[in-house]
Amino acid sequence: MRGARRIGPLVFRDRSGHSRRGRDVKLLSAVVHAIDWLNERVGRAVSWLTVLMVINVFIVVVLRYTLSVGWIWMQELYVWSHATVFLLGAGYTLLHEGHVRIDLIYREASLRYKAIINILGSLILGGPLIYLIFDRSLPMISRSWDSLEKSAEAGGMPGLFVFKSVVAVFAVLFGLQLLALFLRSVETLLGADDDPEYLDTEDQEGGI
């Protein structure tokens, strides 16, 4: 797309030298790109955990049904790994607009309408929910670290306190990606072009 630049899932017309808000645009772009880069790297790294999880499940099944051997810690490991993938991959999923939602109007709406929906969704729904999760998880995580909590099952996984900390990390990563979505939407309201030429059609289904 000639004369356009991409900021996350939205594309904006390059106004270098033409916009009074050039500095603001560059700042928003830098923040958004940094957040997107972080969640992109975390998501790609965590995706490898799914491979290890499949191997873990395979070993558990083979040991159980061929040798009648089983270890509780191995069974808990793939359950905890599964939870870790979902939590740490949530920001990555939001970045690539993979969360399931009901779409009645959004798909065919203008860029500015989508921006308003995303801003309201981030401020009214996403932001408060993520803050609540983060705030309520901290005491739980603190108590878990104080006691170096481990599995309640005999022979279970040690280091449960580490896995519980993932809840707070999830809130931070997802909250940052919500911020990126909010900033992109603000930029749209500040002057993103409604012309379909400047919209990446692969990303039209995005949003909260």
mmCIF file with all atom_site columns, C-alpha atoms in Angstrom:
data_model
loop_
_atom_site.group_PDB
_atom_site.id
_atom_site.type_symbol
_atom_site.label_atom_id
_atom_site.label_alt_id
_atom_site.label_comp_id
_atom_site.label_asym_id
_atom_site.label_entity_id
_atom_site.label_seq_id
_atom_site.pdbx_PDB_ins_code
_atom_site.Cartn_x
_atom_site.Cartn_y
_atom_site.Cartn_z
_atom_site.occupancy
_atom_site.B_iso_or_equiv
_atom_site.pdbx_formal_charge
_atom_site.auth_seq_id
_atom_site.auth_comp_id
_atom_site.auth_asym_id
_atom_site.auth_atom_id
_atom_site.pdbx_PDB_model_num
ATOM 1   C CA . MET A 1 1   ? 0.000   0.000   0.000  1.00 0.00 ? 1   MET A CA 1
ATOM 2   C CA . ARG A 1 2   ? 1.802   3.065   -1.243 1.00 0.00 ? 2   ARG A CA 1
ATOM 3   C CA . GLY A 1 3   ? 2.070   6.029   1.094  1.00 0.00 ? 3   GLY A CA 1
ATOM 4   C CA . ALA A 1 4   ? 0.885   4.125   4.147  1.00 0.00 ? 4   ALA A CA 1
ATOM 5   C CA . ARG A 1 5   ? 2.497   2.761   7.236  1.00 0.00 ? 5   ARG A CA 1
ATOM 6   C CA . ARG A 1 6   ? 1.341   -0.047  9.457  1.00 0.00 ? 6   ARG A CA 1
ATOM 7   C CA . ILE A 1 7   ? 0.888   0.272   13.217 1.00 0.00 ? 7   ILE A CA 1
ATOM 8   C CA . GLY A 1 8   ? -0.182  -3.101  14.550 1.00 0.00 ? 8   GLY A CA 1
ATOM 9   C CA . PRO A 1 9   ? -3.347  -4.349  12.882 1.00 0.00 ? 9   PRO A CA 1
ATOM 10  C CA . LEU A 1 10  ? -4.322  -0.904  11.588 1.00 0.00 ? 10  LEU A CA 1
ATOM 11  C CA . VAL A 1 11  ? -2.714  0.960   8.718  1.00 0.00 ? 11  VAL A CA 1
ATOM 12  C CA . PHE A 1 12  ? -2.394  4.729   8.666  1.00 0.00 ? 12  PHE A CA 1
ATOM 13  C CA . ARG A 1 13  ? -1.526  7.126   5.864  1.00 0.00 ? 13  ARG A CA 1
ATOM 14  C CA . ASP A 1 14  ? 2.039   8.376   6.035  1.00 0.00 ? 14  ASP A CA 1
ATOM 15  C CA . ARG A 1 15  ? 1.753   12.067  6.824  1.00 0.00 ? 15  ARG A CA 1
ATOM 16  C CA . SER A 1 16  ? 5.458   12.745  7.277  1.00 0.00 ? 16  SER A CA 1
ATOM 17  C CA . GLY A 1 17  ? 5.850   16.496  6.991  1.00 0.00 ? 17  GLY A CA 1
ATOM 18  C CA . HIS A 1 18  ? 2.117   17.028  6.508  1.00 0.00 ? 18  HIS A CA 1
ATOM 19  C CA . SER A 1 19  ? 0.583   16.399  9.931  1.00 0.00 ? 19  SER A CA 1
ATOM 20  C CA . ARG A 1 20  ? 0.597   18.704  12.931 1.00 0.00 ? 20  ARG A CA 1
ATOM 21  C CA . ARG A 1 21  ? 0.465   15.565  15.035 1.00 0.00 ? 21  ARG A CA 1
ATOM 22  C CA . GLY A 1 22  ? 3.584   14.021  13.509 1.00 0.00 ? 22  GLY A CA 1
ATOM 23  C CA . ARG A 1 23  ? 5.404   13.765  16.829 1.00 0.00 ? 23  ARG A CA 1
ATOM 24  C CA . ASP A 1 24  ? 2.374   12.294  18.552 1.00 0.00 ? 24  ASP A CA 1
ATOM 25  C CA . VAL A 1 25  ? 2.018   9.760   15.766 1.00 0.00 ? 25  VAL A CA 1
ATOM 26  C CA . LYS A 1 26  ? 5.667   8.746   16.087 1.00 0.00 ? 26  LYS A CA 1
ATOM 27  C CA . LEU A 1 27  ? 5.348   8.396   19.855 1.00 0.00 ? 27  LEU A CA 1
ATOM 28  C CA . LEU A 1 28  ? 2.185   6.315   19.601 1.00 0.00 ? 28  LEU A CA 1
ATOM 29  C CA . SER A 1 29  ? 3.809   4.232   16.903 1.00 0.00 ? 29  SER A CA 1
ATOM 30  C CA . ALA A 1 30  ? 6.900   3.584   19.042 1.00 0.00 ? 30  ALA A CA 1
ATOM 31  C CA . VAL A 1 31  ? 4.864   2.538   22.082 1.00 0.00 ? 31  VAL A CA 1
ATOM 32  C CA . VAL A 1 32  ? 2.549   0.318   20.048 1.00 0.00 ? 32  VAL A CA 1
ATOM 33  C CA . HIS A 1 33  ? 5.412   -1.339  18.195 1.00 0.00 ? 33  HIS A CA 1
ATOM 34  C CA . ALA A 1 34  ? 7.255   -2.009  21.471 1.00 0.00 ? 34  ALA A CA 1
ATOM 35  C CA . ILE A 1 35  ? 4.201   -3.669  23.009 1.00 0.00 ? 35  ILE A CA 1
ATOM 36  C CA . ASP A 1 36  ? 3.481   -5.639  19.853 1.00 0.00 ? 36  ASP A CA 1
ATOM 37  C CA . TRP A 1 37  ? 7.113   -6.762  19.692 1.00 0.00 ? 37  TRP A CA 1
ATOM 38  C CA . LEU A 1 38  ? 7.005   -7.957  23.314 1.00 0.00 ? 38  LEU A CA 1
ATOM 39  C CA . ASN A 1 39  ? 3.821   -9.994  22.970 1.00 0.00 ? 39  ASN A CA 1
ATOM 40  C CA . GLU A 1 40  ? 4.925   -11.341 19.601 1.00 0.00 ? 40  GLU A CA 1
ATOM 41  C CA . ARG A 1 41  ? 8.146   -12.687 21.121 1.00 0.00 ? 41  ARG A CA 1
ATOM 42  C CA . VAL A 1 42  ? 6.428   -14.046 24.227 1.00 0.00 ? 42  VAL A CA 1
ATOM 43  C CA . GLY A 1 43  ? 3.748   -15.739 22.135 1.00 0.00 ? 43  GLY A CA 1
ATOM 44  C CA . ARG A 1 44  ? 6.267   -17.368 19.826 1.00 0.00 ? 44  ARG A CA 1
ATOM 45  C CA . ALA A 1 45  ? 8.357   -18.563 22.770 1.00 0.00 ? 45  ALA A CA 1
ATOM 46  C CA . VAL A 1 46  ? 5.356   -19.970 24.622 1.00 0.00 ? 46  VAL A CA 1
ATOM 47  C CA . SER A 1 47  ? 4.193   -21.788 21.490 1.00 0.00 ? 47  SER A CA 1
ATOM 48  C CA . TRP A 1 48  ? 7.134   -24.147 21.895 1.00 0.00 ? 48  TRP A CA 1
ATOM 49  C CA . LEU A 1 49  ? 5.732   -25.128 25.264 1.00 0.00 ? 49  LEU A CA 1
ATOM 50  C CA . THR A 1 50  ? 2.848   -26.812 23.448 1.00 0.00 ? 50  THR A CA 1
ATOM 51  C CA . VAL A 1 51  ? 5.350   -29.129 21.747 1.00 0.00 ? 51  VAL A CA 1
ATOM 52  C CA . LEU A 1 52  ? 6.882   -30.074 25.087 1.00 0.00 ? 52  LEU A CA 1
ATOM 53  C CA . MET A 1 53  ? 3.382   -30.528 26.486 1.00 0.00 ? 53  MET A CA 1
ATOM 54  C CA . VAL A 1 54  ? 2.475   -33.007 23.737 1.00 0.00 ? 54  VAL A CA 1
ATOM 55  C CA . ILE A 1 55  ? 5.691   -34.939 24.380 1.00 0.00 ? 55  ILE A CA 1
ATOM 56  C CA . ASN A 1 56  ? 4.917   -34.947 28.094 1.00 0.00 ? 56  ASN A CA 1
ATOM 57  C CA . VAL A 1 57  ? 1.407   -36.318 27.543 1.00 0.00 ? 57  VAL A CA 1
ATOM 58  C CA . PHE A 1 58  ? 2.763   -38.962 25.158 1.00 0.00 ? 58  PHE A CA 1
ATOM 59  C CA . ILE A 1 59  ? 5.288   -40.153 27.747 1.00 0.00 ? 59  ILE A CA 1
ATOM 60  C CA . VAL A 1 60  ? 2.630   -40.249 30.477 1.00 0.00 ? 60  VAL A CA 1
ATOM 61  C CA . VAL A 1 61  ? 0.314   -42.375 28.311 1.00 0.00 ? 61  VAL A CA 1
ATOM 62  C CA . VAL A 1 62  ? 3.070   -44.759 27.240 1.00 0.00 ? 62  VAL A CA 1
ATOM 63  C CA . LEU A 1 63  ? 4.304   -45.266 30.789 1.00 0.00 ? 63  LEU A CA 1
ATOM 64  C CA . ARG A 1 64  ? 0.810   -45.771 32.140 1.00 0.00 ? 64  ARG A CA 1
ATOM 65  C CA . TYR A 1 65  ? -0.498  -48.243 29.572 1.00 0.00 ? 65  TYR A CA 1
ATOM 66  C CA . THR A 1 66  ? 2.656   -50.161 28.730 1.00 0.00 ? 66  THR A CA 1
ATOM 67  C CA . LEU A 1 67  ? 4.595   -50.236 31.984 1.00 0.00 ? 67  LEU A CA 1
ATOM 68  C CA . SER A 1 68  ? 1.804   -49.415 34.461 1.00 0.00 ? 68  SER A CA 1
ATOM 69  C CA . VAL A 1 69  ? 3.978   -46.617 35.776 1.00 0.00 ? 69  VAL A CA 1
ATOM 70  C CA . GLY A 1 70  ? 2.857   -43.106 36.552 1.00 0.00 ? 70  GLY A CA 1
ATOM 71  C CA . TRP A 1 71  ? 4.131   -40.051 38.355 1.00 0.00 ? 71  TRP A CA 1
ATOM 72  C CA . ILE A 1 72  ? 1.818   -37.388 39.711 1.00 0.00 ? 72  ILE A CA 1
ATOM 73  C CA . TRP A 1 73  ? 4.274   -34.613 38.932 1.00 0.00 ? 73  TRP A CA 1
ATOM 74  C CA . MET A 1 74  ? 4.322   -35.521 35.238 1.00 0.00 ? 74  MET A CA 1
ATOM 75  C CA . GLN A 1 75  ? 0.534   -35.452 35.075 1.00 0.00 ? 75  GLN A CA 1
ATOM 76  C CA . GLU A 1 76  ? 0.436   -32.087 36.828 1.00 0.00 ? 76  GLU A CA 1
ATOM 77  C CA . LEU A 1 77  ? 3.187   -30.732 34.594 1.00 0.00 ? 77  LEU A CA 1
ATOM 78  C CA . TYR A 1 78  ? 1.133   -30.872 31.414 1.00 0.00 ? 78  TYR A CA 1
ATOM 79  C CA . VAL A 1 79  ? -1.900  -29.387 33.164 1.00 0.00 ? 79  VAL A CA 1
ATOM 80  C CA . TRP A 1 80  ? 0.138   -26.478 34.470 1.00 0.00 ? 80  TRP A CA 1
ATOM 81  C CA . SER A 1 81  ? 1.897   -26.103 31.124 1.00 0.00 ? 81  SER A CA 1
ATOM 82  C CA . HIS A 1 82  ? -1.480  -25.930 29.399 1.00 0.00 ? 82  HIS A CA 1
ATOM 83  C CA . ALA A 1 83  ? -2.567  -23.124 31.716 1.00 0.00 ? 83  ALA A CA 1
ATOM 84  C CA . THR A 1 84  ? 0.721   -21.296 31.152 1.00 0.00 ? 84  THR A CA 1
ATOM 85  C CA . VAL A 1 85  ? 0.290   -21.400 27.370 1.00 0.00 ? 85  VAL A CA 1
ATOM 86  C CA . PHE A 1 86  ? -3.189  -19.891 27.610 1.00 0.00 ? 86  PHE A CA 1
ATOM 87  C CA . LEU A 1 87  ? -2.175  -17.187 30.077 1.00 0.00 ? 87  LEU A CA 1
ATOM 88  C CA . LEU A 1 88  ? 1.079   -16.048 28.493 1.00 0.00 ? 88  LEU A CA 1
ATOM 89  C CA . GLY A 1 89  ? -0.345  -16.407 25.003 1.00 0.00 ? 89  GLY A CA 1
ATOM 90  C CA . ALA A 1 90  ? -3.386  -14.217 25.675 1.00 0.00 ? 90  ALA A CA 1
ATOM 91  C CA . GLY A 1 91  ? -1.621  -10.984 24.733 1.00 0.00 ? 91  GLY A CA 1
ATOM 92  C CA . TYR A 1 92  ? -0.294  -12.571 21.545 1.00 0.00 ? 92  TYR A CA 1
ATOM 93  C CA . THR A 1 93  ? -3.795  -13.748 20.687 1.00 0.00 ? 93  THR A CA 1
ATOM 94  C CA . LEU A 1 94  ? -5.191  -10.243 21.182 1.00 0.00 ? 94  LEU A CA 1
ATOM 95  C CA . LEU A 1 95  ? -2.402  -8.850  19.010 1.00 0.00 ? 95  LEU A CA 1
ATOM 96  C CA . HIS A 1 96  ? -3.438  -11.158 16.174 1.00 0.00 ? 96  HIS A CA 1
ATOM 97  C CA . GLU A 1 97  ? -7.145  -10.690 16.940 1.00 0.00 ? 97  GLU A CA 1
ATOM 98  C CA . GLY A 1 98  ? -7.768  -14.346 17.638 1.00 0.00 ? 98  GLY A CA 1
ATOM 99  C CA . HIS A 1 99  ? -10.180 -14.042 20.560 1.00 0.00 ? 99  HIS A CA 1
ATOM 100 C CA . VAL A 1 100 ? -13.723 -15.207 19.936 1.00 0.00 ? 100 VAL A CA 1
ATOM 101 C CA . ARG A 1 101 ? -16.394 -12.520 20.002 1.00 0.00 ? 101 ARG A CA 1
ATOM 102 C CA . ILE A 1 102 ? -19.915 -11.930 18.721 1.00 0.00 ? 102 ILE A CA 1
ATOM 103 C CA . ASP A 1 103 ? -19.818 -9.621  15.707 1.00 0.00 ? 103 ASP A CA 1
ATOM 104 C CA . LEU A 1 104 ? -23.083 -7.975  14.669 1.00 0.00 ? 104 LEU A CA 1
ATOM 105 C CA . ILE A 1 105 ? -22.042 -4.527  13.437 1.00 0.00 ? 105 ILE A CA 1
ATOM 106 C CA . TYR A 1 106 ? -18.275 -4.271  13.802 1.00 0.00 ? 106 TYR A CA 1
ATOM 107 C CA . ARG A 1 107 ? -17.235 -6.085  10.628 1.00 0.00 ? 107 ARG A CA 1
ATOM 108 C CA . GLU A 1 108 ? -18.810 -3.618  8.191  1.00 0.00 ? 108 GLU A CA 1
ATOM 109 C CA . ALA A 1 109 ? -18.314 -0.501  10.306 1.00 0.00 ? 109 ALA A CA 1
ATOM 110 C CA . SER A 1 110 ? -16.012 2.408   9.479  1.00 0.00 ? 110 SER A CA 1
ATOM 111 C CA . LEU A 1 111 ? -12.550 2.714   10.987 1.00 0.00 ? 111 LEU A CA 1
ATOM 112 C CA . ARG A 1 112 ? -13.667 5.467   13.337 1.00 0.00 ? 112 ARG A CA 1
ATOM 113 C CA . TYR A 1 113 ? -16.645 3.455   14.569 1.00 0.00 ? 113 TYR A CA 1
ATOM 114 C CA . LYS A 1 114 ? -14.357 0.493   15.199 1.00 0.00 ? 114 LYS A CA 1
ATOM 115 C CA . ALA A 1 115 ? -11.959 2.775   17.033 1.00 0.00 ? 115 ALA A CA 1
ATOM 116 C CA . ILE A 1 116 ? -14.743 4.022   19.313 1.00 0.00 ? 116 ILE A CA 1
ATOM 117 C CA . ILE A 1 117 ? -15.837 0.451   20.061 1.00 0.00 ? 117 ILE A CA 1
ATOM 118 C CA . ASN A 1 118 ? -12.255 -0.567  20.835 1.00 0.00 ? 118 ASN A CA 1
ATOM 119 C CA . ILE A 1 119 ? -11.706 2.430   23.097 1.00 0.00 ? 119 ILE A CA 1
ATOM 120 C CA . LEU A 1 120 ? -14.929 1.838   25.025 1.00 0.00 ? 120 LEU A CA 1
ATOM 121 C CA . GLY A 1 121 ? -14.229 -1.880  25.253 1.00 0.00 ? 121 GLY A CA 1
ATOM 122 C CA . SER A 1 122 ? -10.719 -1.264  26.549 1.00 0.00 ? 122 SER A CA 1
ATOM 123 C CA . LEU A 1 123 ? -11.782 1.348   29.108 1.00 0.00 ? 123 LEU A CA 1
ATOM 124 C CA . ILE A 1 124 ? -15.063 -0.153  30.315 1.00 0.00 ? 124 ILE A CA 1
ATOM 125 C CA . LEU A 1 125 ? -14.491 -3.896  29.994 1.00 0.00 ? 125 LEU A CA 1
ATOM 126 C CA . GLY A 1 126 ? -10.921 -4.964  29.341 1.00 0.00 ? 126 GLY A CA 1
ATOM 127 C CA . GLY A 1 127 ? -9.000  -2.502  31.471 1.00 0.00 ? 127 GLY A CA 1
ATOM 128 C CA . PRO A 1 128 ? -10.993 -2.855  34.710 1.00 0.00 ? 128 PRO A CA 1
ATOM 129 C CA . LEU A 1 129 ? -11.103 -6.646  34.389 1.00 0.00 ? 129 LEU A CA 1
ATOM 130 C CA . ILE A 1 130 ? -7.346  -6.938  33.898 1.00 0.00 ? 130 ILE A CA 1
ATOM 131 C CA . TYR A 1 131 ? -6.696  -4.547  36.780 1.00 0.00 ? 131 TYR A CA 1
ATOM 132 C CA . LEU A 1 132 ? -8.981  -6.608  39.025 1.00 0.00 ? 132 LEU A CA 1
ATOM 133 C CA . ILE A 1 133 ? -7.217  -9.839  38.068 1.00 0.00 ? 133 ILE A CA 1
ATOM 134 C CA . PHE A 1 134 ? -3.799  -8.304  38.695 1.00 0.00 ? 134 PHE A CA 1
ATOM 135 C CA . ASP A 1 135 ? -4.793  -6.696  41.996 1.00 0.00 ? 135 ASP A CA 1
ATOM 136 C CA . ARG A 1 136 ? -6.503  -9.789  43.390 1.00 0.00 ? 136 ARG A CA 1
ATOM 137 C CA . SER A 1 137 ? -3.727  -12.133 42.262 1.00 0.00 ? 137 SER A CA 1
ATOM 138 C CA . LEU A 1 138 ? -0.924  -10.328 44.100 1.00 0.00 ? 138 LEU A CA 1
ATOM 139 C CA . PRO A 1 139 ? -1.886  -11.423 47.656 1.00 0.00 ? 139 PRO A CA 1
ATOM 140 C CA . MET A 1 140 ? -2.314  -15.016 46.460 1.00 0.00 ? 140 MET A CA 1
ATOM 141 C CA . ILE A 1 141 ? 1.068   -14.951 44.744 1.00 0.00 ? 141 ILE A CA 1
ATOM 142 C CA . SER A 1 142 ? 2.727   -13.334 47.761 1.00 0.00 ? 142 SER A CA 1
ATOM 143 C CA . ARG A 1 143 ? 1.400   -15.996 50.138 1.00 0.00 ? 143 ARG A CA 1
ATOM 144 C CA . SER A 1 144 ? 2.469   -18.705 47.724 1.00 0.00 ? 144 SER A CA 1
ATOM 145 C CA . TRP A 1 145 ? 6.029   -17.361 47.555 1.00 0.00 ? 145 TRP A CA 1
ATOM 146 C CA . ASP A 1 146 ? 6.214   -16.899 51.332 1.00 0.00 ? 146 ASP A CA 1
ATOM 147 C CA . SER A 1 147 ? 5.486   -20.592 51.861 1.00 0.00 ? 147 SER A CA 1
ATOM 148 C CA . LEU A 1 148 ? 7.260   -21.788 48.692 1.00 0.00 ? 148 LEU A CA 1
ATOM 149 C CA . GLU A 1 149 ? 3.997   -23.523 47.873 1.00 0.00 ? 149 GLU A CA 1
ATOM 150 C CA . LYS A 1 150 ? 4.048   -26.847 46.094 1.00 0.00 ? 150 LYS A CA 1
ATOM 151 C CA . SER A 1 151 ? 1.418   -29.286 44.901 1.00 0.00 ? 151 SER A CA 1
ATOM 152 C CA . ALA A 1 152 ? -1.009  -30.608 47.505 1.00 0.00 ? 152 ALA A CA 1
ATOM 153 C CA . GLU A 1 153 ? -0.676  -34.083 45.990 1.00 0.00 ? 153 GLU A CA 1
ATOM 154 C CA . ALA A 1 154 ? 1.953   -36.487 47.284 1.00 0.00 ? 154 ALA A CA 1
ATOM 155 C CA . GLY A 1 155 ? 4.674   -36.687 44.678 1.00 0.00 ? 155 GLY A CA 1
ATOM 156 C CA . GLY A 1 156 ? 3.261   -33.658 42.916 1.00 0.00 ? 156 GLY A CA 1
ATOM 157 C CA . MET A 1 157 ? 5.021   -30.724 41.282 1.00 0.00 ? 157 MET A CA 1
ATOM 158 C CA . PRO A 1 158 ? 7.200   -28.438 43.383 1.00 0.00 ? 158 PRO A CA 1
ATOM 159 C CA . GLY A 1 159 ? 7.313   -24.745 42.624 1.00 0.00 ? 159 GLY A CA 1
ATOM 160 C CA . LEU A 1 160 ? 3.596   -24.053 42.446 1.00 0.00 ? 160 LEU A CA 1
ATOM 161 C CA . PHE A 1 161 ? 4.433   -20.501 43.528 1.00 0.00 ? 161 PHE A CA 1
ATOM 162 C CA . VAL A 1 162 ? 6.205   -19.955 40.210 1.00 0.00 ? 162 VAL A CA 1
ATOM 163 C CA . PHE A 1 163 ? 3.196   -21.081 38.196 1.00 0.00 ? 163 PHE A CA 1
ATOM 164 C CA . LYS A 1 164 ? 0.860   -18.887 40.242 1.00 0.00 ? 164 LYS A CA 1
ATOM 165 C CA . SER A 1 165 ? 3.037   -15.900 39.362 1.00 0.00 ? 165 SER A CA 1
ATOM 166 C CA . VAL A 1 166 ? 2.090   -16.442 35.729 1.00 0.00 ? 166 VAL A CA 1
ATOM 167 C CA . VAL A 1 167 ? -1.349  -14.995 36.531 1.00 0.00 ? 167 VAL A CA 1
ATOM 168 C CA . ALA A 1 168 ? 0.196   -11.592 37.257 1.00 0.00 ? 168 ALA A CA 1
ATOM 169 C CA . VAL A 1 169 ? 2.419   -11.815 34.177 1.00 0.00 ? 169 VAL A CA 1
ATOM 170 C CA . PHE A 1 170 ? -0.682  -12.577 32.112 1.00 0.00 ? 170 PHE A CA 1
ATOM 171 C CA . ALA A 1 171 ? -2.399  -9.467  33.455 1.00 0.00 ? 171 ALA A CA 1
ATOM 172 C CA . VAL A 1 172 ? 0.605   -7.300  32.564 1.00 0.00 ? 172 VAL A CA 1
ATOM 173 C CA . LEU A 1 173 ? 1.041   -8.673  29.032 1.00 0.00 ? 173 LEU A CA 1
ATOM 174 C CA . PHE A 1 174 ? -2.662  -8.597  28.232 1.00 0.00 ? 174 PHE A CA 1
ATOM 175 C CA . GLY A 1 175 ? -3.040  -5.160  29.791 1.00 0.00 ? 175 GLY A CA 1
ATOM 176 C CA . LEU A 1 176 ? -0.195  -3.831  27.657 1.00 0.00 ? 176 LEU A CA 1
ATOM 177 C CA . GLN A 1 177 ? -1.791  -5.238  24.525 1.00 0.00 ? 177 GLN A CA 1
ATOM 178 C CA . LEU A 1 178 ? -5.069  -3.593  25.489 1.00 0.00 ? 178 LEU A CA 1
ATOM 179 C CA . LEU A 1 179 ? -3.123  -0.350  25.803 1.00 0.00 ? 179 LEU A CA 1
ATOM 180 C CA . ALA A 1 180 ? -1.723  -0.868  22.305 1.00 0.00 ? 180 ALA A CA 1
ATOM 181 C CA . LEU A 1 181 ? -5.226  -1.444  20.970 1.00 0.00 ? 181 LEU A CA 1
ATOM 182 C CA . PHE A 1 182 ? -6.402  1.699   22.757 1.00 0.00 ? 182 PHE A CA 1
ATOM 183 C CA . LEU A 1 183 ? -3.553  3.790   21.320 1.00 0.00 ? 183 LEU A CA 1
ATOM 184 C CA . ARG A 1 184 ? -4.167  2.533   17.797 1.00 0.00 ? 184 ARG A CA 1
ATOM 185 C CA . SER A 1 185 ? -7.813  3.449   18.172 1.00 0.00 ? 185 SER A CA 1
ATOM 186 C CA . VAL A 1 186 ? -6.951  6.907   19.494 1.00 0.00 ? 186 VAL A CA 1
ATOM 187 C CA . GLU A 1 187 ? -4.688  7.421   16.491 1.00 0.00 ? 187 GLU A CA 1
ATOM 188 C CA . THR A 1 188 ? -7.577  6.456   14.237 1.00 0.00 ? 188 THR A CA 1
ATOM 189 C CA . LEU A 1 189 ? -9.794  9.102   15.820 1.00 0.00 ? 189 LEU A CA 1
ATOM 190 C CA . LEU A 1 190 ? -6.991  11.639  15.505 1.00 0.00 ? 190 LEU A CA 1
ATOM 191 C CA . GLY A 1 191 ? -6.976  11.230  11.785 1.00 0.00 ? 191 GLY A CA 1
ATOM 192 C CA . ALA A 1 192 ? -6.671  7.692   10.422 1.00 0.00 ? 192 ALA A CA 1
ATOM 193 C CA . ASP A 1 193 ? -8.043  7.489   6.917  1.00 0.00 ? 193 ASP A CA 1
ATOM 194 C CA . ASP A 1 194 ? -11.418 5.817   6.490  1.00 0.00 ? 194 ASP A CA 1
ATOM 195 C CA . ASP A 1 195 ? -10.532 4.989   2.898  1.00 0.00 ? 195 ASP A CA 1
ATOM 196 C CA . PRO A 1 196 ? -10.605 1.169   2.494  1.00 0.00 ? 196 PRO A CA 1
ATOM 197 C CA . GLU A 1 197 ? -7.372  1.548   0.536  1.00 0.00 ? 197 GLU A CA 1
ATOM 198 C CA . TYR A 1 198 ? -5.653  2.186   3.824  1.00 0.00 ? 198 TYR A CA 1
ATOM 199 C CA . LEU A 1 199 ? -7.223  -0.693  5.715  1.00 0.00 ? 199 LEU A CA 1
ATOM 200 C CA . ASP A 1 200 ? -5.643  -4.119  5.774  1.00 0.00 ? 200 ASP A CA 1
ATOM 201 C CA . THR A 1 201 ? -8.602  -6.323  4.862  1.00 0.00 ? 201 THR A CA 1
ATOM 202 C CA . GLU A 1 202 ? -7.093  -9.284  6.666  1.00 0.00 ? 202 GLU A CA 1
ATOM 203 C CA . ASP A 1 203 ? -7.512  -7.398  9.921  1.00 0.00 ? 203 ASP A CA 1
ATOM 204 C CA . GLN A 1 204 ? -11.050 -6.088  9.526  1.00 0.00 ? 204 GLN A CA 1
ATOM 205 C CA . GLU A 1 205 ? -12.400 -8.522  12.074 1.00 0.00 ? 205 GLU A CA 1
ATOM 206 C CA . GLY A 1 206 ? -10.312 -7.171  14.937 1.00 0.00 ? 206 GLY A CA 1
ATOM 207 C CA . GLY A 1 207 ? -11.348 -5.538  18.182 1.00 0.00 ? 207 GLY A CA 1
ATOM 208 C CA . ILE A 1 208 ? -12.574 -6.383  21.631 1.00 0.00 ? 208 ILE A CA 1
#
